[in-house]
mmCIF file of C-alpha atoms in Angstrom:
data_model
loop_
_atom_site.group_PDB
_atom_site.id
_atom_site.type_symbol
_atom_site.label_atom_id
_atom_site.label_comp_id
_atom_site.label_asym_id
_atom_site.label_seq_id
_atom_site.Cartn_x
_atom_site.Cartn_y
_atom_site.Cartn_z
ATOM 1 C CA MET C 1 0.099 0.231 -0.134
ATOM 2 C CA GLN C 2 2.700 2.464 -0.879
ATOM 3 C CA PHE C 3 1.519 4.676 -3.590
ATOM 4 C CA PRO C 4 3.841 7.184 -5.419
ATOM 5 C CA SER C 5 4.079 10.544 -4.828
ATOM 6 C CA ARG C 6 2.713 12.821 -7.300
ATOM 7 C CA GLU C 7 6.180 13.956 -8.478
ATOM 8 C CA ASP C 8 6.902 10.246 -9.109
ATOM 9 C CA MET C 9 3.739 9.677 -10.830
ATOM 10 C CA GLU C 10 4.208 12.456 -13.339
ATOM 11 C CA ARG C 11 7.451 10.788 -14.531
ATOM 12 C CA THR C 12 6.453 8.169 -15.416
ATOM 13 C CA LEU C 13 3.103 8.675 -17.555
ATOM 14 C CA ASN C 14 5.054 9.025 -20.899
ATOM 15 C CA THR C 15 6.167 5.722 -19.953
ATOM 16 C CA MET C 16 2.930 3.969 -19.452
ATOM 17 C CA GLY C 17 1.912 3.066 -22.821
ATOM 18 C CA VAL C 18 -1.611 2.292 -24.168
ATOM 19 C CA VAL C 19 -3.373 -0.985 -24.200
ATOM 20 C CA GLY C 20 -5.735 -0.546 -27.320
ATOM 21 C CA PRO C 21 -6.840 2.118 -29.736
ATOM 22 C CA PRO C 22 -9.015 5.271 -28.645
ATOM 23 C CA GLU C 23 -12.611 5.001 -28.466
ATOM 24 C CA ASN C 24 -12.370 1.343 -28.700
ATOM 25 C CA GLU C 25 -12.996 -0.024 -25.277
ATOM 26 C CA TRP C 26 -14.286 1.831 -21.906
ATOM 27 C CA LYS C 27 -12.174 1.372 -19.006
ATOM 28 C CA TYR C 28 -12.047 3.437 -15.760
ATOM 29 C CA SER C 29 -8.618 5.011 -14.486
ATOM 30 C CA ASN C 30 -7.420 6.150 -11.057
ATOM 31 C CA VAL C 31 -4.286 8.006 -12.995
ATOM 32 C CA ALA C 32 -7.122 9.687 -15.305
ATOM 33 C CA VAL C 33 -9.172 11.053 -12.809
ATOM 34 C CA SER C 34 -6.225 11.945 -10.539
ATOM 35 C CA LEU C 35 -4.814 14.166 -13.557
ATOM 36 C CA ALA C 36 -8.693 15.746 -13.395
ATOM 37 C CA GLY C 37 -8.185 16.811 -10.213
ATOM 38 C CA TYR C 38 -4.907 18.141 -11.012
ATOM 39 C CA VAL C 39 -5.964 19.934 -14.015
ATOM 40 C CA VAL C 40 -8.755 21.785 -11.684
ATOM 41 C CA GLU C 41 -5.506 22.940 -9.377
ATOM 42 C CA LYS C 42 -3.437 24.252 -12.316
ATOM 43 C CA ALA C 43 -6.308 26.042 -13.805
ATOM 44 C CA SER C 44 -8.003 27.496 -10.392
ATOM 45 C CA GLY C 45 -4.378 28.420 -8.967
ATOM 46 C CA GLU C 46 -5.364 26.493 -5.888
ATOM 47 C CA PRO C 47 -4.222 23.085 -4.231
ATOM 48 C CA TYR C 48 -6.660 20.583 -4.882
ATOM 49 C CA ALA C 49 -7.768 20.143 -1.397
ATOM 50 C CA ASP C 50 -8.526 23.313 -0.595
ATOM 51 C CA TYR C 51 -10.897 24.056 -3.856
ATOM 52 C CA VAL C 52 -12.987 21.173 -3.367
ATOM 53 C CA THR C 53 -13.610 22.356 0.308
ATOM 54 C CA ARG C 54 -14.085 26.307 -0.857
ATOM 55 C CA HIS C 55 -16.076 25.223 -3.984
ATOM 56 C CA ILE C 56 -17.743 22.093 -3.395
ATOM 57 C CA LEU C 57 -18.195 21.157 0.382
ATOM 58 C CA GLN C 58 -18.516 24.174 2.305
ATOM 59 C CA PRO C 59 -21.603 25.403 -0.732
ATOM 60 C CA LEU C 60 -23.074 22.242 0.118
ATOM 61 C CA GLY C 61 -22.950 21.825 3.561
ATOM 62 C CA MET C 62 -20.631 18.931 3.814
ATOM 63 C CA THR C 63 -18.647 20.172 6.931
ATOM 64 C CA ALA C 64 -18.045 16.440 7.943
ATOM 65 C CA THR C 65 -16.208 15.525 4.920
ATOM 66 C CA ARG C 66 -12.618 15.201 4.426
ATOM 67 C CA VAL C 67 -10.520 16.027 1.037
ATOM 68 C CA ILE C 68 -7.232 14.408 3.231
ATOM 69 C CA PRO C 69 -8.608 12.325 6.132
ATOM 70 C CA THR C 70 -5.683 12.117 8.853
ATOM 71 C CA ARG C 71 -4.908 8.476 10.887
ATOM 72 C CA ASP C 72 -6.583 10.480 13.984
ATOM 73 C CA MET C 73 -9.587 11.736 13.228
ATOM 74 C CA PRO C 74 -12.165 10.582 15.353
ATOM 75 C CA SER C 75 -15.001 9.873 12.953
ATOM 76 C CA LEU C 76 -12.771 7.834 10.541
ATOM 77 C CA ALA C 77 -14.300 4.499 10.581
ATOM 78 C CA THR C 78 -12.068 1.367 11.237
ATOM 79 C CA GLY C 79 -11.253 -1.002 7.858
ATOM 80 C CA TYR C 80 -11.525 -4.737 8.328
ATOM 81 C CA GLY C 81 -10.794 -7.556 5.750
ATOM 82 C CA GLU C 82 -12.967 -10.401 4.775
ATOM 83 C CA ARG C 83 -14.064 -12.568 7.167
ATOM 84 C CA THR C 84 -12.638 -15.730 7.652
ATOM 85 C CA PRO C 85 -14.286 -18.892 9.764
ATOM 86 C CA GLY C 86 -12.598 -19.136 12.956
ATOM 87 C CA LYS C 87 -10.384 -16.302 12.978
ATOM 88 C CA PRO C 88 -11.450 -12.461 13.463
ATOM 89 C CA ARG C 89 -10.974 -10.057 11.075
ATOM 90 C CA THR C 90 -7.808 -8.189 10.626
ATOM 91 C CA VAL C 91 -7.659 -4.705 10.675
ATOM 92 C CA ARG C 92 -6.879 -2.786 7.456
ATOM 93 C CA PRO C 93 -4.046 -0.024 7.234
ATOM 94 C CA PHE C 94 -4.650 3.338 6.791
ATOM 95 C CA LEU C 95 -4.670 4.367 3.109
ATOM 96 C CA ASP C 96 -2.811 7.246 2.209
ATOM 97 C CA ALA C 97 -3.410 7.509 -1.409
ATOM 98 C CA ALA C 98 -0.360 9.990 -2.439
ATOM 99 C CA TYR C 99 -0.698 11.085 -5.878
ATOM 100 C CA MET C 100 -4.049 9.351 -6.148
ATOM 101 C CA VAL C 101 -6.008 11.934 -3.976
ATOM 102 C CA PRO C 102 -8.250 12.930 -6.013
ATOM 103 C CA ALA C 103 -9.403 9.960 -7.398
ATOM 104 C CA ALA C 104 -9.638 7.784 -4.109
ATOM 105 C CA ASN C 105 -9.234 9.628 -0.520
ATOM 106 C CA LEU C 106 -12.411 11.381 0.578
ATOM 107 C CA ALA C 107 -13.614 10.518 3.633
ATOM 108 C CA SER C 108 -17.361 11.382 4.308
ATOM 109 C CA THR C 109 -20.439 10.504 6.038
ATOM 110 C CA VAL C 110 -23.532 9.396 5.110
ATOM 111 C CA GLU C 111 -25.748 12.662 6.059
ATOM 112 C CA ASP C 112 -22.852 14.621 3.822
ATOM 113 C CA LEU C 113 -23.357 12.236 0.972
ATOM 114 C CA ALA C 114 -27.172 13.092 1.202
ATOM 115 C CA ARG C 115 -26.367 16.673 0.786
ATOM 116 C CA PHE C 116 -24.475 15.786 -2.371
ATOM 117 C CA ALA C 117 -27.585 14.044 -4.008
ATOM 118 C CA GLU C 118 -29.580 16.766 -3.271
ATOM 119 C CA LEU C 119 -27.139 18.259 -6.029
ATOM 120 C CA GLN C 120 -27.937 16.025 -8.288
ATOM 121 C CA PHE C 121 -31.508 16.320 -8.259
ATOM 122 C CA ARG C 122 -31.454 20.357 -8.696
ATOM 123 C CA ASN C 123 -32.912 20.368 -12.615
ATOM 124 C CA ALA C 124 -33.474 23.290 -14.679
ATOM 125 C CA THR C 125 -37.008 24.526 -15.484
ATOM 126 C CA ALA C 126 -38.264 27.231 -17.677
ATOM 127 C CA ALA C 127 -38.623 29.871 -14.754
ATOM 128 C CA ASP C 128 -35.361 29.080 -13.047
ATOM 129 C CA PRO C 129 -32.402 27.723 -15.431
ATOM 130 C CA GLY C 130 -30.230 26.947 -12.304
ATOM 131 C CA THR C 131 -27.176 29.204 -12.491
ATOM 132 C CA ALA C 132 -24.621 28.123 -10.817
ATOM 133 C CA GLY C 133 -23.642 29.779 -7.760
ATOM 134 C CA GLY C 134 -23.798 29.267 -3.872
ATOM 135 C CA ALA C 135 -25.437 26.032 -3.017
ATOM 136 C CA GLN C 136 -25.986 25.074 -6.468
ATOM 137 C CA ILE C 137 -22.229 25.381 -7.409
ATOM 138 C CA LEU C 138 -23.263 23.750 -10.832
ATOM 139 C CA LYS C 139 -25.529 24.764 -13.773
ATOM 140 C CA ALA C 140 -28.275 22.424 -13.619
ATOM 141 C CA SER C 141 -27.549 21.721 -17.580
ATOM 142 C CA THR C 142 -24.161 20.485 -16.559
ATOM 143 C CA LEU C 143 -25.795 18.202 -14.097
ATOM 144 C CA ARG C 144 -27.773 17.180 -16.762
ATOM 145 C CA GLU C 145 -24.477 16.559 -18.656
ATOM 146 C CA MET C 146 -23.036 14.652 -16.094
ATOM 147 C CA GLN C 147 -25.930 12.137 -15.858
ATOM 148 C CA ARG C 148 -26.384 11.840 -19.528
ATOM 149 C CA VAL C 149 -24.473 8.078 -21.140
ATOM 150 C CA GLN C 150 -21.724 9.410 -22.748
ATOM 151 C CA TRP C 151 -20.394 5.774 -23.563
ATOM 152 C CA LEU C 152 -22.940 2.961 -24.072
ATOM 153 C CA ARG C 153 -21.942 -1.042 -23.363
ATOM 154 C CA PRO C 154 -22.934 -3.029 -26.103
ATOM 155 C CA ASP C 155 -26.333 -4.217 -23.890
ATOM 156 C CA TRP C 156 -27.372 -0.979 -24.161
ATOM 157 C CA LYS C 157 -28.353 -1.115 -20.429
ATOM 158 C CA SER C 158 -25.493 0.228 -18.929
ATOM 159 C CA GLY C 159 -23.076 2.802 -19.665
ATOM 160 C CA TRP C 160 -20.911 6.052 -18.313
ATOM 161 C CA GLY C 161 -22.124 9.299 -17.912
ATOM 162 C CA LEU C 162 -19.453 12.140 -16.366
ATOM 163 C CA GLY C 163 -18.459 10.626 -13.057
ATOM 164 C CA TRP C 164 -21.530 8.651 -13.085
ATOM 165 C CA GLY C 165 -22.738 5.003 -14.116
ATOM 166 C CA VAL C 166 -25.862 4.924 -15.995
ATOM 167 C CA LEU C 167 -28.048 1.752 -16.038
ATOM 168 C CA ARG C 168 -31.349 0.940 -16.684
ATOM 169 C CA ARG C 169 -33.482 -1.164 -14.075
ATOM 170 C CA ASN C 170 -36.625 -2.257 -14.888
ATOM 171 C CA ASP C 171 -38.300 0.746 -16.418
ATOM 172 C CA GLU C 172 -36.355 3.902 -14.195
ATOM 173 C CA THR C 173 -32.618 5.258 -14.862
ATOM 174 C CA ARG C 174 -30.355 4.768 -11.634
ATOM 175 C CA ILE C 175 -26.715 6.667 -11.807
ATOM 176 C CA GLU C 176 -24.627 5.464 -9.604
ATOM 177 C CA HIS C 177 -21.170 5.296 -8.327
ATOM 178 C CA GLY C 178 -18.794 3.020 -6.201
ATOM 179 C CA GLY C 179 -15.285 2.858 -4.667
ATOM 180 C CA ALA C 180 -13.337 0.795 -2.751
ATOM 181 C CA VAL C 181 -10.018 1.082 -0.666
ATOM 182 C CA PRO C 182 -8.395 -1.419 2.084
ATOM 183 C CA GLY C 183 -11.605 -2.546 4.713
ATOM 184 C CA HIS C 184 -13.896 0.286 2.795
ATOM 185 C CA ARG C 185 -16.643 -0.556 0.183
ATOM 186 C CA THR C 186 -19.566 1.950 -0.670
ATOM 187 C CA GLN C 187 -21.790 3.269 -3.284
ATOM 188 C CA ILE C 188 -24.190 5.923 -3.724
ATOM 189 C CA THR C 189 -27.415 5.052 -6.268
ATOM 190 C CA LEU C 190 -29.713 7.636 -6.831
ATOM 191 C CA ILE C 191 -33.030 7.927 -9.408
ATOM 192 C CA PRO C 192 -33.198 10.952 -10.599
ATOM 193 C CA ALA C 193 -36.122 11.055 -12.036
ATOM 194 C CA GLU C 194 -38.096 10.071 -8.205
ATOM 195 C CA LYS C 195 -35.310 11.973 -6.820
ATOM 196 C CA ILE C 196 -34.503 9.344 -4.624
ATOM 197 C CA GLY C 197 -31.220 8.179 -3.470
ATOM 198 C CA VAL C 198 -29.750 5.531 -1.550
ATOM 199 C CA VAL C 199 -26.044 6.094 0.515
ATOM 200 C CA VAL C 200 -24.314 2.662 1.457
ATOM 201 C CA LEU C 201 -20.763 3.116 3.485
ATOM 202 C CA THR C 202 -19.220 -0.361 4.738
ATOM 203 C CA ASN C 203 -15.936 -0.763 6.741
ATOM 204 C CA ALA C 204 -14.986 -4.303 5.322
ATOM 205 C CA ALA C 205 -13.339 -5.449 2.502
ATOM 206 C CA ASP C 206 -16.197 -7.793 1.727
ATOM 207 C CA GLY C 207 -19.071 -5.623 2.262
ATOM 208 C CA GLN C 208 -21.725 -5.302 -0.728
ATOM 209 C CA PRO C 209 -22.995 -2.184 -0.519
ATOM 210 C CA GLY C 210 -24.740 -2.745 -3.950
ATOM 211 C CA HIS C 211 -27.038 -5.686 -1.667
ATOM 212 C CA TYR C 212 -28.144 -3.283 0.414
ATOM 213 C CA ILE C 213 -29.067 -0.513 -2.517
ATOM 214 C CA ASP C 214 -30.853 -2.948 -3.956
ATOM 215 C CA ALA C 215 -33.341 -4.017 -1.046
ATOM 216 C CA ALA C 216 -33.707 -0.466 -0.320
ATOM 217 C CA LEU C 217 -34.470 0.753 -3.609
ATOM 218 C CA LYS C 218 -37.040 -2.278 -3.740
ATOM 219 C CA VAL C 219 -38.725 -2.340 -0.090
ATOM 220 C CA VAL C 220 -37.882 1.659 1.072
ATOM 221 C CA ALA C 221 -38.367 3.523 -2.229
ATOM 222 C CA PRO C 222 -41.725 2.734 -3.171
ATOM 223 C CA ALA C 223 -43.263 3.385 0.315
ATOM 224 C CA ILE C 224 -40.947 6.956 0.244
ATOM 225 C CA GLU C 225 -42.539 7.661 -3.578
ATOM 226 C CA LYS C 226 -46.197 6.951 -2.197
ATOM 227 C CA ALA C 227 -45.631 9.263 1.037
ATOM 228 C CA VAL C 228 -44.228 11.659 -1.208
ATOM 229 C CA LYS C 229 -47.192 11.916 -3.454
ATOM 230 C CA ALA C 230 -49.564 11.700 -0.878
ATOM 231 C CA SER C 231 -48.458 14.499 0.950
ATOM 232 C CA HIS C 232 -47.561 16.522 -2.054
ATOM 233 C CA PRO C 233 -50.382 15.517 -4.879
ATOM 234 C CA GLU C 234 -49.346 16.853 -8.139
ATOM 235 C CA ALA C 235 -52.245 19.917 -9.249
ATOM 236 C CA ALA C 236 -53.813 18.673 -12.645
ATOM 237 C CA PRO C 237 -52.231 21.226 -14.945
ATOM 238 C CA LYS C 238 -55.472 24.007 -16.113
ATOM 239 C CA ALA C 239 -55.853 24.522 -19.697
ATOM 240 C CA ASP C 240 -55.585 28.129 -20.793
ATOM 241 C CA ALA C 241 -59.300 28.909 -22.225
ATOM 242 C CA ALA C 242 -57.833 31.099 -24.917
ATOM 243 C CA TRP C 243 -56.239 27.317 -26.484
ATOM 244 C CA SER C 244 -59.609 26.466 -27.890
ATOM 245 C CA LYS C 245 -58.931 28.372 -30.983
ATOM 246 C CA TYR C 246 -56.105 26.236 -31.879
ATOM 247 C CA VAL C 247 -58.270 22.375 -31.422
ATOM 248 C CA GLY C 248 -59.037 20.978 -34.705
ATOM 249 C CA THR C 249 -57.890 18.650 -37.940
ATOM 250 C CA TYR C 250 -54.431 19.887 -39.881
ATOM 251 C CA SER C 251 -53.117 18.070 -43.019
ATOM 252 C CA TRP C 252 -51.107 18.243 -45.575
ATOM 253 C CA GLU C 253 -50.558 16.087 -48.882
ATOM 254 C CA GLY C 254 -52.040 13.224 -47.042
ATOM 255 C CA ASP C 255 -50.542 13.669 -43.658
ATOM 256 C CA VAL C 256 -53.297 14.598 -40.520
ATOM 257 C CA ALA C 257 -52.564 15.653 -37.121
ATOM 258 C CA LEU C 258 -55.116 16.792 -34.222
ATOM 259 C CA VAL C 259 -54.577 19.601 -32.119
ATOM 260 C CA MET C 260 -56.133 18.553 -28.746
ATOM 261 C CA ILE C 261 -56.164 19.724 -24.937
ATOM 262 C CA LEU C 262 -55.698 16.386 -23.304
ATOM 263 C CA ASP C 263 -55.112 16.915 -19.130
ATOM 264 C CA GLY C 264 -54.957 20.165 -19.237
ATOM 265 C CA GLU C 265 -52.058 20.399 -22.186
ATOM 266 C CA LEU C 266 -52.020 21.441 -25.761
ATOM 267 C CA CYS C 267 -51.243 18.259 -27.758
ATOM 268 C CA VAL C 268 -50.714 17.272 -31.489
ATOM 269 C CA VAL C 269 -51.403 14.024 -32.007
ATOM 270 C CA ASP C 270 -50.784 11.684 -35.161
ATOM 271 C CA PRO C 271 -53.601 9.418 -35.234
ATOM 272 C CA THR C 272 -51.794 7.256 -37.353
ATOM 273 C CA ASP C 273 -49.287 6.442 -35.097
ATOM 274 C CA ASP C 274 -49.410 2.777 -33.198
ATOM 275 C CA ASP C 275 -49.867 4.258 -29.664
ATOM 276 C CA PRO C 276 -51.442 8.376 -30.296
ATOM 277 C CA TRP C 277 -51.175 8.943 -26.346
ATOM 278 C CA ALA C 278 -48.094 7.828 -25.422
ATOM 279 C CA ASP C 279 -46.560 9.545 -29.230
ATOM 280 C CA ARG C 280 -48.653 12.772 -28.687
ATOM 281 C CA THR C 281 -46.538 16.121 -28.693
ATOM 282 C CA ARG C 282 -47.163 18.360 -25.651
ATOM 283 C CA LEU C 283 -46.651 22.231 -26.537
ATOM 284 C CA GLU C 284 -46.160 24.346 -23.757
ATOM 285 C CA PRO C 285 -46.667 28.184 -24.720
ATOM 286 C CA VAL C 286 -43.740 30.626 -25.031
ATOM 287 C CA ALA C 287 -43.880 34.068 -22.955
ATOM 288 C CA GLY C 288 -44.352 36.996 -24.814
ATOM 289 C CA VAL C 289 -45.100 35.383 -27.851
ATOM 290 C CA PRO C 290 -48.399 34.679 -29.106
ATOM 291 C CA ASP C 291 -49.625 31.819 -31.021
ATOM 292 C CA THR C 292 -45.844 30.109 -30.302
ATOM 293 C CA PHE C 293 -45.772 27.091 -28.409
ATOM 294 C CA ARG C 294 -42.298 25.098 -27.565
ATOM 295 C CA MET C 295 -42.435 21.348 -27.844
ATOM 296 C CA LYS C 296 -42.166 19.481 -24.532
ATOM 297 C CA SER C 297 -41.971 15.719 -26.219
ATOM 298 C CA GLY C 298 -41.995 13.833 -28.964
ATOM 299 C CA GLY C 299 -38.748 13.795 -31.485
ATOM 300 C CA GLN C 300 -38.779 17.720 -32.023
ATOM 301 C CA SER C 301 -38.720 18.370 -28.315
ATOM 302 C CA GLY C 302 -37.780 22.007 -27.743
ATOM 303 C CA GLU C 303 -38.753 23.257 -31.160
ATOM 304 C CA LEU C 304 -41.608 25.916 -32.047
ATOM 305 C CA VAL C 305 -44.841 25.254 -33.142
ATOM 306 C CA ARG C 306 -46.626 28.372 -34.638
ATOM 307 C CA PHE C 307 -50.130 28.965 -35.292
ATOM 308 C CA THR C 308 -51.391 31.293 -38.122
ATOM 309 C CA LEU C 309 -54.322 33.746 -37.914
ATOM 310 C CA ASP C 310 -56.331 35.388 -40.905
ATOM 311 C CA ALA C 311 -58.047 38.825 -40.322
ATOM 312 C CA ASP C 312 -60.729 37.446 -38.645
ATOM 313 C CA GLY C 313 -58.831 35.749 -36.010
ATOM 314 C CA LYS C 314 -59.282 32.523 -36.820
ATOM 315 C CA VAL C 315 -56.291 29.649 -36.981
ATOM 316 C CA VAL C 316 -55.664 28.802 -40.799
ATOM 317 C CA ARG C 317 -52.382 27.131 -40.568
ATOM 318 C CA MET C 318 -49.994 25.389 -38.059
ATOM 319 C CA SER C 319 -45.899 25.598 -38.874
ATOM 320 C CA GLU C 320 -43.271 23.674 -37.166
ATOM 321 C CA PRO C 321 -39.673 23.537 -38.151
ATOM 322 C CA GLY C 322 -39.044 21.993 -42.163
ATOM 323 C CA ASP C 323 -43.033 21.744 -42.372
ATOM 324 C CA TYR C 324 -46.398 23.253 -42.338
ATOM 325 C CA MET C 325 -50.326 22.507 -42.108
ATOM 326 C CA LEU C 326 -53.421 24.086 -42.975
ATOM 327 C CA ARG C 327 -56.331 24.037 -40.926
ATOM 328 C CA GLN C 328 -59.363 21.735 -42.249
ATOM 329 C CA LYS C 329 -61.897 22.051 -39.699
#
C-alpha cells in the first residue's frame, strides 16, 4: 500500500503506453481521474484539496467531509479485512493515496453524501435555469450532462456519464458510483426522476453495498414515493381557455394531425401512430410570443410550433420546423 508521490507518478506517465486504440474500449482509470483533479488545481491556482473544500464541500454544507483525512480523525471508521471462518477480522491499514488523492481519498458520511445527492436532483426549469453559484455550485445543464450517457455498453442497458455510471433497471434510470479502498466498500445510487437516493458505506473488505442498495430501492423507495405523493399531490395542469381556438384537424398532402387539449395540455396527435397517446407532442406556450408554443416531448422536443391567424382571428395554419399544415376544421 505504498503509493507513488505525485512527482514520481508524473515522471512515469509518458512511459505507461496504451492498451488499445482510442474510442474502442471503455476503462475506468484512477490515473485519469487524478490527472483531472490536478487540472482543476492548475486552472484555479488553488491546491486541489482547498479548491474542493471551498467550492464544493462548504457551499453544500458537507462539513464532516475531508479531502485528505488523517489517521487520528475521531469520525474515521476502522477498516477490516474479509471474514475468515474461525478467525477474527484483521484491521486494514490507513490509506495514504499520495498522488491518487483526487480519485480515492475522500472521507465522508451518509449525511454529507445525502447533501451531495440533493445537488444531483436540482433540475432546470423554464422559470429557473439553475445558474451556478451558492449551494447550486453547478448549472443544472451541467448536472444533466454529467448524468447523460456518454459511453454506452454493447448491452444497451448501462454505460457511463461524466463521473456517474448510468444503468436501466426495469423502467427506471439510475446513476451510481462505487468505491473501494482497503477495508472499505461504498456506493451511492440515485434515481433522478424520482429524487430518491441510497448511500451505503461499509467498513469491511467483503462489504456488499450493492445488495443493500437493491433491497432499499425495492422495499423502501416505493413507500417513500407513495408518502411524498400523498403529502404533495400534483395539481392537474389547467388549460388556458384561449387554446380552444387552436383545436382542430390539420393536414397537408395526406398527412393529418389533430390539435387537442388533453389532461390540461395542448397537444399535437398523429392519429396514424400505433400509440397516439404515448407519442403525442405536448406543447408549452412561449412567454411573450403570441400563438407560439415549444414542444415538450416527441422527436422535435424544444422546437417551436407557430399558429397563423387570418384577418378575422381564425387559426388557418400550424407551422413547425421544415413543415406546415393547413387547418381543415
